[in-house]
Each structure stands twice: as C-alpha cells, then as structure tokens.
Amino acid sequence: MIKYPNSAFEALRGRGLTSQRSRDRMVNAIAEHPAMDSRVLQAMRIIPRHFFMEEALSASAYENTALPIGEGQTISQPQVVARMSSELLRSCSMKKVLELGTGSGYQTSILGLLCEEVYTIERIERLQRTAKERLTHLEYRNISYKIGDGHQGWPEQAGFDGIIVTAAAREIPQELCEQMNIGGCLLIPVGETEQLLMKVIRTEDGFDISELANVSFVPLVKT
Ligand code: SAH
C-alpha cells in the first residue's frame, strides 16, 4: 500500500472543476447508496480521477459518468467502480487481487490503496502503458502489469483472493474461478446488450453464484 498524502497526489489536487470540492461532491452523491464501503469512498476522495483521462475531458471528471479513454474504451462510471470495489472489500480478503481491463488505471488506483498486491491485465498495450505511467507517477509500488487476454487469468500468479472484471463477459470464465483461493470472490459483468453484475464465491466444495445489479460495460474481447 502507498503512503498518502505524497507529493505526487498533492500536486494533482486540481482546482475549479477538478478541485477537492468537486471530488467530494461526486463522492457524497455516490455515498447515498447503502452498499458503499467507507474505505472505498475515502480512496475516491483522495484519487484525482481527472489524472486518468485526457486533459480535454477533465472538466467532466467528477460527473458520475463513464468517459472515453481512446481505442473505443471508457473509464468506468464512478458509482459502479465504488459498488464493485465495496462488494469486493466486503466479500473477501484483499491480499492478492486480480483486475481484468486496466483501461485508464483508475479502478487499479483504488485497488492499489486497498489491497496488498494488485495484478492487472489489459489487452490494449497503449492503454496499459499510459495507465502504468500514471500509477508509477503516483508512486504505487504494489501493482503488476500484464498484456493479454484476461479470459485466461494469470495462471503463474494464481491464488487470488479477489478478481474484478471491468468489461462484460459472455459467460463466467471457468479459468478465473479456478484461480481463486477458497473464500475468494469474483465480480464480473455478464451479458451482451443487457448485463448483470455477478458475484462468484469459491467455497470448500464449489462455487456460490449470485446476481448483484444491472450494469453497462464495454465487452471483454476474446482473442
Ligand atoms: N477499469 C477501467 C475500465 C476500462 S474499460 C477503467 O476504469 O478505466 C474495459 C477495459 O477492458 C478496456 O480497456 C479494454 O481494452 C479491456 N479489455 C477488453 N477485453 C479484454 C480482455 N479480454 N482482456 C483484458 N482486457 C480487456
């Protein structure tokens, strides 16, 4: 975990529409939903979301919407990021967590504050390179990066407590389930035009699957 505040975060506090007041206003609106965890909300108050997108869009950074990050991809809606992070925190240990779909790196930056170790996979090299530069600038040292198809997970690092998928799969990939520890939790949006956020918990004798909410994500592309 990183020490906050460090000077890199301080330098990115922003002003006007990117100021602490704007961040607080966004988080206060999200906090009205009962499923949100206070540690996640605190992380979102600290992290400069405007740093994870092109400067031209920064005036919209603290609106509760997904925004384009290039390559036809989006930085996820803050409310959904908060919901998924809260659910993960509540459901499993946060020692070793895998994220599929690094994208802008914003969700990664939240996990980096809450987890001991974060592993993140992205299929588009350019996006992950930029995300890594941002996270390195913010002095995160507990994040490992990989380019590839997340459907396969990260077998060499298997033994995850949590897995969070930030793109929509057609079905729950068995490989991901198998890479979790007992007690581990997988959160994954499933479906094509209409998607459901699903939660899979690995138990001693199998997997418990439940449905959490309707969501909207870009597709998890199979390569
Ligand atoms: N968490 C990101 C969300 C980015 S959108 C953020 O908040 O910015 C989803 C990302 O998943 C995109 O960057 C997309 O390129 C990536 N993606 C899609 N299919 C993938 C796959 N099979 N493996 C890894 N990443 C994938």
PDB file of C-alpha atoms in Angstrom, residues 68-217:
ATOM      1  CA  PRO A  68     -13.933   7.834 -23.418  1.00  0.00           C
ATOM      2  CA  ILE A  69     -10.241   6.963 -22.958  1.00  0.00           C
ATOM      3  CA  GLY A  70      -9.412   6.188 -26.619  1.00  0.00           C
ATOM      4  CA  GLU A  71      -9.317   2.886 -28.544  1.00  0.00           C
ATOM      5  CA  GLY A  72     -13.124   2.735 -28.201  1.00  0.00           C
ATOM      6  CA  GLN A  73     -12.834   2.107 -24.440  1.00  0.00           C
ATOM      7  CA  THR A  74     -14.122   4.005 -21.403  1.00  0.00           C
ATOM      8  CA  ILE A  75     -13.154   4.854 -17.848  1.00  0.00           C
ATOM      9  CA  SER A  76     -15.970   3.227 -15.855  1.00  0.00           C
ATOM     10  CA  GLN A  77     -18.749   5.153 -14.127  1.00  0.00           C
ATOM     11  CA  PRO A  78     -17.594   6.153 -10.604  1.00  0.00           C
ATOM     12  CA  GLN A  79     -20.698   4.737  -8.949  1.00  0.00           C
ATOM     13  CA  VAL A  80     -20.072   1.320 -10.498  1.00  0.00           C
ATOM     14  CA  VAL A  81     -16.385   1.434  -9.576  1.00  0.00           C
ATOM     15  CA  ALA A  82     -17.401   2.242  -5.990  1.00  0.00           C
ATOM     16  CA  ARG A  83     -20.018  -0.513  -5.922  1.00  0.00           C
ATOM     17  CA  MET A  84     -17.698  -3.211  -7.254  1.00  0.00           C
ATOM     18  CA  SER A  85     -14.801  -2.189  -5.009  1.00  0.00           C
ATOM     19  CA  SER A  86     -17.111  -2.110  -1.963  1.00  0.00           C
ATOM     20  CA  GLU A  87     -18.536  -5.533  -2.758  1.00  0.00           C
ATOM     21  CA  LEU A  88     -15.051  -6.993  -3.142  1.00  0.00           C
ATOM     22  CA  LEU A  89     -13.886  -5.474   0.128  1.00  0.00           C
ATOM     23  CA  ARG A  90     -16.896  -6.872   1.933  1.00  0.00           C
ATOM     24  CA  SER A  91     -16.671 -10.347   0.401  1.00  0.00           C
ATOM     25  CA  CYS A  92     -13.039 -11.437   0.587  1.00  0.00           C
ATOM     26  CA  SER A  93      -9.544 -10.773   1.839  1.00  0.00           C
ATOM     27  CA  MET A  94      -7.778  -8.037  -0.136  1.00  0.00           C
ATOM     28  CA  LYS A  95      -4.266  -9.507  -0.030  1.00  0.00           C
ATOM     29  CA  LYS A  96      -3.897 -10.545  -3.645  1.00  0.00           C
ATOM     30  CA  VAL A  97      -6.324  -9.155  -6.202  1.00  0.00           C
ATOM     31  CA  LEU A  98      -6.525  -9.559  -9.985  1.00  0.00           C
ATOM     32  CA  GLU A  99      -8.139  -6.923 -12.207  1.00  0.00           C
ATOM     33  CA  LEU A 100      -9.077  -7.557 -15.841  1.00  0.00           C
ATOM     34  CA  GLY A 101      -9.248  -4.449 -18.023  1.00  0.00           C
ATOM     35  CA  THR A 102      -6.681  -1.924 -16.749  1.00  0.00           C
ATOM     36  CA  GLY A 103      -8.078   0.732 -19.102  1.00  0.00           C
ATOM     37  CA  SER A 104      -7.254   4.158 -17.686  1.00  0.00           C
ATOM     38  CA  GLY A 105      -5.870   2.723 -14.436  1.00  0.00           C
ATOM     39  CA  TYR A 106      -8.483   4.460 -12.259  1.00  0.00           C
ATOM     40  CA  GLN A 107     -10.018   1.288 -10.798  1.00  0.00           C
ATOM     41  CA  THR A 108      -6.470  -0.050 -10.395  1.00  0.00           C
ATOM     42  CA  SER A 109      -5.528   3.023  -8.357  1.00  0.00           C
ATOM     43  CA  ILE A 110      -8.387   2.368  -5.933  1.00  0.00           C
ATOM     44  CA  LEU A 111      -7.442  -1.280  -5.553  1.00  0.00           C
ATOM     45  CA  GLY A 112      -3.833  -0.208  -5.053  1.00  0.00           C
ATOM     46  CA  LEU A 113      -4.839   1.770  -1.970  1.00  0.00           C
ATOM     47  CA  LEU A 114      -6.974  -1.040  -0.512  1.00  0.00           C
ATOM     48  CA  CYS A 115      -5.092  -4.238  -1.412  1.00  0.00           C
ATOM     49  CA  GLU A 116      -1.646  -5.552  -0.572  1.00  0.00           C
ATOM     50  CA  GLU A 117      -0.909  -6.694  -4.126  1.00  0.00           C
ATOM     51  CA  VAL A 118      -2.728  -5.899  -7.363  1.00  0.00           C
ATOM     52  CA  TYR A 119      -2.279  -7.748 -10.667  1.00  0.00           C
ATOM     53  CA  THR A 120      -3.828  -6.086 -13.703  1.00  0.00           C
ATOM     54  CA  ILE A 121      -4.279  -7.376 -17.267  1.00  0.00           C
ATOM     55  CA  GLU A 122      -5.170  -5.312 -20.343  1.00  0.00           C
ATOM     56  CA  ARG A 123      -5.362  -6.379 -23.991  1.00  0.00           C
ATOM     57  CA  ILE A 124      -4.537  -2.963 -25.497  1.00  0.00           C
ATOM     58  CA  GLU A 125      -0.876  -2.196 -24.939  1.00  0.00           C
ATOM     59  CA  ARG A 126      -1.145   1.560 -25.435  1.00  0.00           C
ATOM     60  CA  LEU A 127      -3.799   1.896 -22.726  1.00  0.00           C
ATOM     61  CA  GLN A 128      -1.830  -0.116 -20.216  1.00  0.00           C
ATOM     62  CA  ARG A 129       1.377   1.793 -20.946  1.00  0.00           C
ATOM     63  CA  THR A 130      -0.369   5.090 -20.172  1.00  0.00           C
ATOM     64  CA  ALA A 131      -2.086   3.653 -17.079  1.00  0.00           C
ATOM     65  CA  LYS A 132       1.234   2.333 -15.787  1.00  0.00           C
ATOM     66  CA  GLU A 133       2.909   5.721 -16.300  1.00  0.00           C
ATOM     67  CA  ARG A 134       0.171   7.396 -14.249  1.00  0.00           C
ATOM     68  CA  LEU A 135       0.268   4.862 -11.429  1.00  0.00           C
ATOM     69  CA  THR A 136       4.057   4.990 -11.318  1.00  0.00           C
ATOM     70  CA  HIS A 137       3.884   8.778 -11.182  1.00  0.00           C
ATOM     71  CA  LEU A 138       1.604   8.440  -8.135  1.00  0.00           C
ATOM     72  CA  GLU A 139       4.273   6.135  -6.603  1.00  0.00           C
ATOM     73  CA  TYR A 140       2.275   2.924  -6.485  1.00  0.00           C
ATOM     74  CA  ARG A 141       4.662   0.011  -5.948  1.00  0.00           C
ATOM     75  CA  ASN A 142       2.230  -2.859  -5.360  1.00  0.00           C
ATOM     76  CA  ILE A 143       0.871  -3.248  -8.902  1.00  0.00           C
ATOM     77  CA  SER A 144       1.997  -5.814 -11.513  1.00  0.00           C
ATOM     78  CA  TYR A 145       1.031  -5.382 -15.169  1.00  0.00           C
ATOM     79  CA  LYS A 146       0.439  -7.826 -17.994  1.00  0.00           C
ATOM     80  CA  ILE A 147      -0.711  -7.504 -21.605  1.00  0.00           C
ATOM     81  CA  GLY A 148      -3.011 -10.283 -22.792  1.00  0.00           C
ATOM     82  CA  ASP A 149      -6.463 -11.784 -22.877  1.00  0.00           C
ATOM     83  CA  GLY A 150      -7.915 -11.708 -19.388  1.00  0.00           C
ATOM     84  CA  HIS A 151     -10.117 -14.748 -20.051  1.00  0.00           C
ATOM     85  CA  GLN A 152      -7.064 -16.862 -19.221  1.00  0.00           C
ATOM     86  CA  GLY A 153      -6.422 -15.037 -15.939  1.00  0.00           C
ATOM     87  CA  TRP A 154      -2.804 -15.039 -14.720  1.00  0.00           C
ATOM     88  CA  PRO A 155      -2.031 -18.728 -14.047  1.00  0.00           C
ATOM     89  CA  GLU A 156       1.550 -18.102 -12.822  1.00  0.00           C
ATOM     90  CA  GLN A 157       0.178 -15.877 -10.044  1.00  0.00           C
ATOM     91  CA  ALA A 158      -2.923 -17.950  -9.229  1.00  0.00           C
ATOM     92  CA  GLY A 159      -4.166 -17.978  -5.680  1.00  0.00           C
ATOM     93  CA  PHE A 160      -6.161 -14.737  -5.842  1.00  0.00           C
ATOM     94  CA  ASP A 161      -8.406 -13.566  -3.007  1.00  0.00           C
ATOM     95  CA  GLY A 162     -10.380 -11.321  -5.320  1.00  0.00           C
ATOM     96  CA  ILE A 163     -10.882 -10.924  -9.063  1.00  0.00           C
ATOM     97  CA  ILE A 164     -12.608  -7.896 -10.547  1.00  0.00           C
ATOM     98  CA  VAL A 165     -13.516  -7.764 -14.227  1.00  0.00           C
ATOM     99  CA  THR A 166     -14.199  -4.313 -15.674  1.00  0.00           C
ATOM    100  CA  ALA A 167     -15.542  -5.447 -19.076  1.00  0.00           C
ATOM    101  CA  ALA A 168     -18.570  -7.611 -19.886  1.00  0.00           C
ATOM    102  CA  ALA A 169     -18.032 -11.333 -20.496  1.00  0.00           C
ATOM    103  CA  ARG A 170     -20.442 -13.635 -22.356  1.00  0.00           C
ATOM    104  CA  GLU A 171     -20.234 -16.135 -19.545  1.00  0.00           C
ATOM    105  CA  ILE A 172     -18.246 -16.688 -16.381  1.00  0.00           C
ATOM    106  CA  PRO A 173     -14.781 -17.970 -17.431  1.00  0.00           C
ATOM    107  CA  GLN A 174     -14.006 -21.209 -15.589  1.00  0.00           C
ATOM    108  CA  GLU A 175     -10.261 -20.416 -15.594  1.00  0.00           C
ATOM    109  CA  LEU A 176     -10.880 -17.364 -13.416  1.00  0.00           C
ATOM    110  CA  CYS A 177     -12.936 -19.352 -10.907  1.00  0.00           C
ATOM    111  CA  GLU A 178     -10.149 -21.931 -10.679  1.00  0.00           C
ATOM    112  CA  GLN A 179      -7.501 -19.262  -9.986  1.00  0.00           C
ATOM    113  CA  MET A 180      -9.205 -18.131  -6.767  1.00  0.00           C
ATOM    114  CA  ASN A 181      -8.406 -19.271  -3.237  1.00  0.00           C
ATOM    115  CA  ILE A 182     -11.169 -20.842  -1.146  1.00  0.00           C
ATOM    116  CA  GLY A 183     -13.173 -17.888   0.149  1.00  0.00           C
ATOM    117  CA  GLY A 184     -12.163 -15.868  -2.911  1.00  0.00           C
ATOM    118  CA  CYS A 185     -14.602 -13.576  -4.699  1.00  0.00           C
ATOM    119  CA  LEU A 186     -15.001 -12.901  -8.437  1.00  0.00           C
ATOM    120  CA  LEU A 187     -17.036  -9.900  -9.600  1.00  0.00           C
ATOM    121  CA  ILE A 188     -17.900  -9.933 -13.277  1.00  0.00           C
ATOM    122  CA  PRO A 189     -20.461  -8.260 -15.537  1.00  0.00           C
ATOM    123  CA  VAL A 190     -22.069 -10.936 -17.733  1.00  0.00           C
ATOM    124  CA  GLY A 191     -24.185 -10.448 -20.851  1.00  0.00           C
ATOM    125  CA  GLU A 192     -24.193  -8.692 -24.202  1.00  0.00           C
ATOM    126  CA  THR A 193     -26.602  -5.753 -24.591  1.00  0.00           C
ATOM    127  CA  GLU A 194     -28.059  -6.223 -21.097  1.00  0.00           C
ATOM    128  CA  GLN A 195     -25.574  -7.118 -18.426  1.00  0.00           C
ATOM    129  CA  LEU A 196     -25.793  -8.380 -14.879  1.00  0.00           C
ATOM    130  CA  LEU A 197     -23.041  -7.918 -12.338  1.00  0.00           C
ATOM    131  CA  MET A 198     -22.438 -11.421 -10.953  1.00  0.00           C
ATOM    132  CA  LYS A 199     -20.598 -12.479  -7.830  1.00  0.00           C
ATOM    133  CA  VAL A 200     -18.910 -15.876  -7.533  1.00  0.00           C
ATOM    134  CA  ILE A 201     -17.581 -17.061  -4.185  1.00  0.00           C
ATOM    135  CA  ARG A 202     -15.302 -20.094  -4.087  1.00  0.00           C
ATOM    136  CA  THR A 203     -16.323 -22.416  -1.247  1.00  0.00           C
ATOM    137  CA  GLU A 204     -14.789 -25.668   0.061  1.00  0.00           C
ATOM    138  CA  ASP A 205     -16.952 -27.679  -2.290  1.00  0.00           C
ATOM    139  CA  GLY A 206     -17.720 -25.462  -5.254  1.00  0.00           C
ATOM    140  CA  PHE A 207     -18.872 -22.000  -6.223  1.00  0.00           C
ATOM    141  CA  ASP A 208     -21.760 -19.851  -4.962  1.00  0.00           C
ATOM    142  CA  ILE A 209     -23.096 -17.534  -7.662  1.00  0.00           C
ATOM    143  CA  SER A 210     -25.347 -14.530  -7.079  1.00  0.00           C
ATOM    144  CA  GLU A 211     -26.627 -11.566  -9.114  1.00  0.00           C
ATOM    145  CA  LEU A 212     -25.988  -8.043  -7.835  1.00  0.00           C
ATOM    146  CA  ALA A 213     -27.159  -5.352 -10.258  1.00  0.00           C
ATOM    147  CA  ASN A 214     -27.775  -4.280 -13.845  1.00  0.00           C
ATOM    148  CA  VAL A 215     -24.657  -2.674 -15.291  1.00  0.00           C
ATOM    149  CA  SER A 216     -23.267  -1.471 -18.613  1.00  0.00           C
ATOM    150  CA  PHE A 217     -19.664  -2.188 -19.673  1.00  0.00           C
TER     151      PHE A 217
END
